Amino acid sequence: MTEAPGGLPKYLTVASKLARLIEEEHYPPGKRLPAEPVLAEELDVSIVTLRKGLDVLKANGMLDSRKGSGNYVREQGQLRRIASEQRSREQRLGRPNVLESNDTQTLNTDSVAFVPDAPVPPRIARVLELGEGEGAFLLSGRYLLAGRPVKLVRSYVPHKLVAKSSLAHGEIAHEDMRAALSAAGHAPVEGHDEIRCQMPTSDEASQLAILPTRLVIAAYRTLYDAEGRPVEVEETVMDSASYVLDYAITL
């Protein structure tokens, strides 16, 4: 089997590249991909390798194949299940769970990076109401459990909200981003979470030390100020084999 650099089968690298292009909306929802011979030439792979990569994306729900027409990026009109909290975790301690998990274990911070002028993914830019050319501060980190990477976190804050802050100088912590928002009159007062399963990008797969065919759990937390303005998006990418998501519901 032909392998790409790093020992992965080449078709997985093809799948990862195409998944990234779809996530970045180079191929937006509903768009038809180029014909397979054209796409194979663009990616410098054989038709056989390309089709195996496309099969991975179809299996993960990113593409639809229409007979006689081609491959299309799947519309993400997903169902939404909303849960609200009823009882605190303390009230539920000692009760059995269907899936055993240790969600109280402390994670170790492996690396933290701050980018004062980061490119913002299109869907996050829309949530933050960023216009063309408007940027954001990005704070990112990787977290380990017993030496194994399990979670990546990326937090975006629009430049326009904290333009006069000192964020552009040196290394910062998440608390500094929140402090800058508060000082500018945009303290977060409420939030909203969206959670989905998706294919990792090649970089995410590498950082989490997983195969690019393993779905990750992606949580998108949007924070709002008192006027309802979106002030931060926190993107958390979790190894799906390492996490159980635990929510309380009201009946």
Short mmCIF file of C-alpha atoms in Angstrom, two decimals:
data_model
loop_
_atom_site.label_atom_id
_atom_site.label_comp_id
_atom_site.label_asym_id
_atom_site.label_seq_id
_atom_site.Cartn_x
_atom_site.Cartn_y
_atom_site.Cartn_z
CA MET A 1 0.00 0.00 0.00
CA THR A 2 1.33 3.43 -0.92
CA GLU A 3 2.14 5.44 2.17
CA ALA A 4 2.44 9.18 2.65
CA PRO A 5 5.24 10.77 4.70
CA GLY A 6 4.79 9.80 8.33
CA GLY A 7 3.70 6.24 7.53
CA LEU A 8 0.00 6.88 6.87
CA PRO A 9 -1.65 5.34 3.81
CA LYS A 10 -1.80 7.96 1.09
CA TYR A 11 -5.59 7.81 0.80
CA LEU A 12 -5.89 8.98 4.44
CA THR A 13 -3.73 11.99 3.63
CA VAL A 14 -6.03 12.71 0.68
CA ALA A 15 -9.10 12.43 2.94
CA SER A 16 -7.50 14.77 5.50
CA LYS A 17 -6.62 17.38 2.85
CA LEU A 18 -10.13 17.35 1.41
CA ALA A 19 -11.69 17.49 4.88
CA ARG A 20 -9.63 20.59 5.64
CA LEU A 21 -10.73 22.25 2.37
CA ILE A 22 -14.34 21.51 3.27
CA GLU A 23 -13.94 22.85 6.82
CA GLU A 24 -12.38 26.04 5.43
CA GLU A 25 -15.30 26.29 2.96
CA HIS A 26 -13.07 26.14 -0.10
CA TYR A 27 -15.78 23.64 -1.01
CA PRO A 28 -18.89 25.02 0.77
CA PRO A 29 -22.00 22.98 1.62
CA GLY A 30 -23.87 21.87 -1.49
CA LYS A 31 -20.92 22.44 -3.81
CA ARG A 32 -19.94 19.77 -6.31
CA LEU A 33 -16.33 18.66 -6.10
CA PRO A 34 -14.26 18.74 -9.28
CA ALA A 35 -14.52 15.64 -11.47
CA GLU A 36 -12.48 12.78 -10.07
CA PRO A 37 -9.78 12.85 -12.81
CA VAL A 38 -9.34 16.61 -12.26
CA LEU A 39 -9.26 16.25 -8.47
CA ALA A 40 -6.79 13.34 -8.67
CA GLU A 41 -4.49 15.47 -10.81
CA GLU A 42 -4.77 18.45 -8.44
CA LEU A 43 -3.85 16.23 -5.46
CA ASP A 44 -1.20 14.31 -7.44
CA VAL A 45 -2.67 10.87 -6.67
CA SER A 46 -4.14 8.02 -8.65
CA ILE A 47 -7.88 7.66 -9.22
CA VAL A 48 -7.88 4.57 -7.01
CA THR A 49 -6.23 6.45 -4.13
CA LEU A 50 -8.56 9.40 -4.59
CA ARG A 51 -11.67 7.22 -4.50
CA LYS A 52 -10.53 5.51 -1.30
CA GLY A 53 -10.05 8.94 0.26
CA LEU A 54 -13.48 10.05 -0.94
CA ASP A 55 -14.98 6.88 0.58
CA VAL A 56 -13.59 7.91 3.98
CA LEU A 57 -15.32 11.29 3.73
CA LYS A 58 -18.58 9.68 2.62
CA ALA A 59 -18.44 7.25 5.55
CA ASN A 60 -17.98 10.22 7.90
CA GLY A 61 -20.92 12.12 6.46
CA MET A 62 -19.00 14.91 4.76
CA LEU A 63 -19.82 13.98 1.15
CA ASP A 64 -22.81 12.71 -0.78
CA SER A 65 -22.38 10.80 -4.03
CA ARG A 66 -25.03 11.41 -6.71
CA LYS A 67 -25.12 8.85 -9.47
CA GLY A 68 -24.25 10.40 -12.81
CA SER A 69 -23.56 13.79 -11.24
CA GLY A 70 -20.55 13.49 -8.92
CA ASN A 71 -19.58 14.11 -5.32
CA TYR A 72 -21.13 16.95 -3.32
CA VAL A 73 -20.30 18.50 0.03
CA ARG A 74 -23.06 17.47 2.36
CA GLU A 75 -25.38 20.16 3.69
CA GLN A 76 -24.92 20.30 7.47
CA GLY A 77 -28.56 20.69 8.43
CA GLN A 78 -28.04 18.70 11.60
CA LEU A 79 -30.54 17.87 14.31
CA ARG A 80 -30.14 19.76 17.55
CA ARG A 81 -30.71 18.26 20.99
CA ILE A 82 -30.86 20.78 23.81
CA ALA A 83 -30.27 19.83 27.44
CA SER A 84 -30.62 22.06 30.48
CA GLU A 85 -29.29 21.59 33.97
CA GLN A 86 -31.49 20.35 36.78
CA ARG A 87 -29.32 19.04 39.56
CA SER A 88 -25.74 19.85 40.42
CA ARG A 89 -22.93 17.32 40.05
CA GLU A 90 -22.63 17.19 43.84
CA GLN A 91 -26.22 15.93 44.07
CA ARG A 92 -25.42 13.12 41.63
CA LEU A 93 -22.18 11.94 43.21
CA GLY A 94 -22.23 8.30 44.25
CA ARG A 95 -24.92 7.32 41.75
CA PRO A 96 -23.94 4.78 39.06
CA ASN A 97 -23.31 5.90 35.48
CA VAL A 98 -23.91 3.85 32.33
CA LEU A 99 -20.43 4.73 31.09
CA GLU A 100 -17.70 4.98 33.66
CA SER A 101 -15.41 7.96 33.19
CA ASN A 102 -13.13 10.03 35.36
CA ASP A 103 -13.98 13.63 34.57
CA THR A 104 -12.28 15.04 37.65
CA GLN A 105 -8.73 14.17 36.66
CA THR A 106 -6.43 17.16 36.20
CA LEU A 107 -4.95 17.60 32.74
CA ASN A 108 -1.41 18.82 32.17
CA THR A 109 -0.78 21.74 29.84
CA ASP A 110 1.62 20.61 27.15
CA SER A 111 1.91 23.77 25.08
CA VAL A 112 0.33 27.22 24.87
CA ALA A 113 0.66 29.63 21.95
CA PHE A 114 -0.63 33.16 21.43
CA VAL A 115 -1.09 34.62 17.95
CA PRO A 116 -1.98 38.35 17.92
CA ASP A 117 -3.23 38.32 14.32
CA ALA A 118 -4.59 34.87 13.53
CA PRO A 119 -6.62 33.75 10.50
CA VAL A 120 -10.16 32.93 11.61
CA PRO A 121 -12.10 29.96 10.15
CA PRO A 122 -15.10 31.23 8.14
CA ARG A 123 -17.79 29.75 10.39
CA ILE A 124 -16.16 31.24 13.51
CA ALA A 125 -15.72 34.60 11.77
CA ARG A 126 -19.45 34.65 11.04
CA VAL A 127 -20.32 33.95 14.67
CA LEU A 128 -18.00 36.72 15.86
CA GLU A 129 -19.49 39.07 13.25
CA LEU A 130 -16.11 39.78 11.69
CA GLY A 131 -16.07 41.72 8.44
CA GLU A 132 -13.63 41.13 5.60
CA GLY A 133 -10.09 41.84 6.75
CA GLU A 134 -10.99 41.91 10.46
CA GLY A 135 -8.82 39.70 12.62
CA ALA A 136 -8.78 38.09 16.03
CA PHE A 137 -6.44 37.22 18.86
CA LEU A 138 -5.91 33.46 19.18
CA LEU A 139 -4.85 31.58 22.28
CA SER A 140 -4.32 27.85 21.73
CA GLY A 141 -3.19 25.00 23.91
CA ARG A 142 -2.78 21.23 24.05
CA TYR A 143 -3.62 19.17 27.13
CA LEU A 144 -2.32 15.77 28.25
CA LEU A 145 -3.62 13.01 30.49
CA ALA A 146 -0.87 10.78 31.85
CA GLY A 147 1.43 11.99 29.08
CA ARG A 148 -1.10 11.32 26.29
CA PRO A 149 -2.62 14.22 24.31
CA VAL A 150 -6.41 14.27 24.68
CA LYS A 151 -7.61 17.83 24.03
CA LEU A 152 -6.86 20.93 21.96
CA VAL A 153 -8.34 24.35 22.80
CA ARG A 154 -8.42 27.46 20.59
CA SER A 155 -9.96 30.74 21.80
CA TYR A 156 -10.70 33.63 19.41
CA VAL A 157 -11.37 37.23 20.52
CA PRO A 158 -12.04 39.95 17.89
CA HIS A 159 -9.44 42.70 17.58
CA LYS A 160 -12.13 45.37 17.33
CA LEU A 161 -13.39 44.66 20.86
CA VAL A 162 -10.04 44.98 22.62
CA ALA A 163 -8.09 47.18 20.19
CA LYS A 164 -6.61 49.33 22.98
CA SER A 165 -5.55 46.45 25.23
CA SER A 166 -2.06 45.08 25.76
CA LEU A 167 -2.87 41.68 24.24
CA ALA A 168 -0.53 42.28 21.32
CA HIS A 169 2.50 42.22 23.62
CA GLY A 170 4.12 38.91 24.51
CA GLU A 171 2.78 35.71 26.03
CA ILE A 172 -0.65 35.75 27.67
CA ALA A 173 -3.03 33.48 29.52
CA HIS A 174 -6.74 32.92 28.97
CA GLU A 175 -7.43 35.09 32.01
CA ASP A 176 -5.69 38.00 30.24
CA MET A 177 -8.09 37.74 27.28
CA ARG A 178 -11.07 37.76 29.63
CA ALA A 179 -9.59 40.69 31.59
CA ALA A 180 -9.10 42.66 28.36
CA LEU A 181 -12.72 42.04 27.39
CA SER A 182 -13.92 43.15 30.83
CA ALA A 183 -11.76 46.29 30.77
CA ALA A 184 -13.22 47.19 27.36
CA GLY A 185 -16.78 46.82 28.65
CA HIS A 186 -17.40 43.44 27.03
CA ALA A 187 -17.21 41.07 29.98
CA PRO A 188 -18.73 37.68 29.08
CA VAL A 189 -21.96 37.12 31.01
CA GLU A 190 -23.51 34.12 29.23
CA GLY A 191 -22.59 31.42 26.76
CA HIS A 192 -23.85 28.83 24.33
CA ASP A 193 -22.32 25.44 23.47
CA GLU A 194 -22.55 23.48 20.23
CA ILE A 195 -21.08 19.99 20.03
CA ARG A 196 -20.51 17.83 16.98
CA CYS A 197 -18.41 14.92 15.80
CA GLN A 198 -16.16 15.60 12.83
CA MET A 199 -13.02 14.45 11.10
CA PRO A 200 -9.84 15.98 12.48
CA THR A 201 -7.61 18.10 10.31
CA SER A 202 -4.19 16.62 9.61
CA ASP A 203 -2.71 19.00 12.20
CA GLU A 204 -5.29 18.01 14.83
CA ALA A 205 -4.69 14.30 14.16
CA SER A 206 -0.96 14.86 14.51
CA GLN A 207 -1.27 16.86 17.74
CA LEU A 208 -3.63 14.29 19.28
CA ALA A 209 -1.52 11.38 17.96
CA ILE A 210 -4.56 9.68 16.37
CA LEU A 211 -5.35 8.36 12.92
CA PRO A 212 -7.14 10.93 10.74
CA THR A 213 -10.04 8.49 10.29
CA ARG A 214 -10.96 8.67 14.00
CA LEU A 215 -13.70 11.23 14.57
CA VAL A 216 -13.07 13.89 17.18
CA ILE A 217 -15.58 15.64 19.44
CA ALA A 218 -15.61 19.35 18.65
CA ALA A 219 -17.24 21.74 21.13
CA TYR A 220 -17.83 25.36 20.13
CA ARG A 221 -18.55 27.72 23.03
CA THR A 222 -19.70 31.23 22.16
CA LEU A 223 -19.60 33.83 24.92
CA TYR A 224 -21.73 37.00 24.89
CA ASP A 225 -21.53 40.31 26.74
CA ALA A 226 -24.45 42.00 28.53
CA GLU A 227 -25.71 43.48 25.25
CA GLY A 228 -25.77 40.10 23.53
CA ARG A 229 -22.68 40.75 21.42
CA PRO A 230 -20.53 37.67 20.68
CA VAL A 231 -17.13 38.36 22.26
CA GLU A 232 -15.29 35.03 22.18
CA VAL A 233 -15.48 31.63 20.54
CA GLU A 234 -13.67 28.78 22.28
CA GLU A 235 -13.13 25.73 20.07
CA THR A 236 -12.28 22.52 21.94
CA VAL A 237 -11.27 19.41 19.99
CA MET A 238 -11.30 16.19 22.02
CA ASP A 239 -10.10 12.68 21.24
CA SER A 240 -13.39 10.77 20.97
CA ALA A 241 -11.84 7.67 22.54
CA SER A 242 -10.86 9.63 25.66
CA TYR A 243 -14.02 11.56 26.51
CA VAL A 244 -17.56 10.95 27.73
CA LEU A 245 -19.75 14.08 27.62
CA ASP A 246 -21.85 14.31 30.78
CA TYR A 247 -24.91 16.63 30.88
CA ALA A 248 -27.83 17.03 33.25
CA ILE A 249 -31.32 17.44 31.80
CA THR A 250 -34.64 18.80 33.00
CA LEU A 251 -37.73 16.64 32.45
#
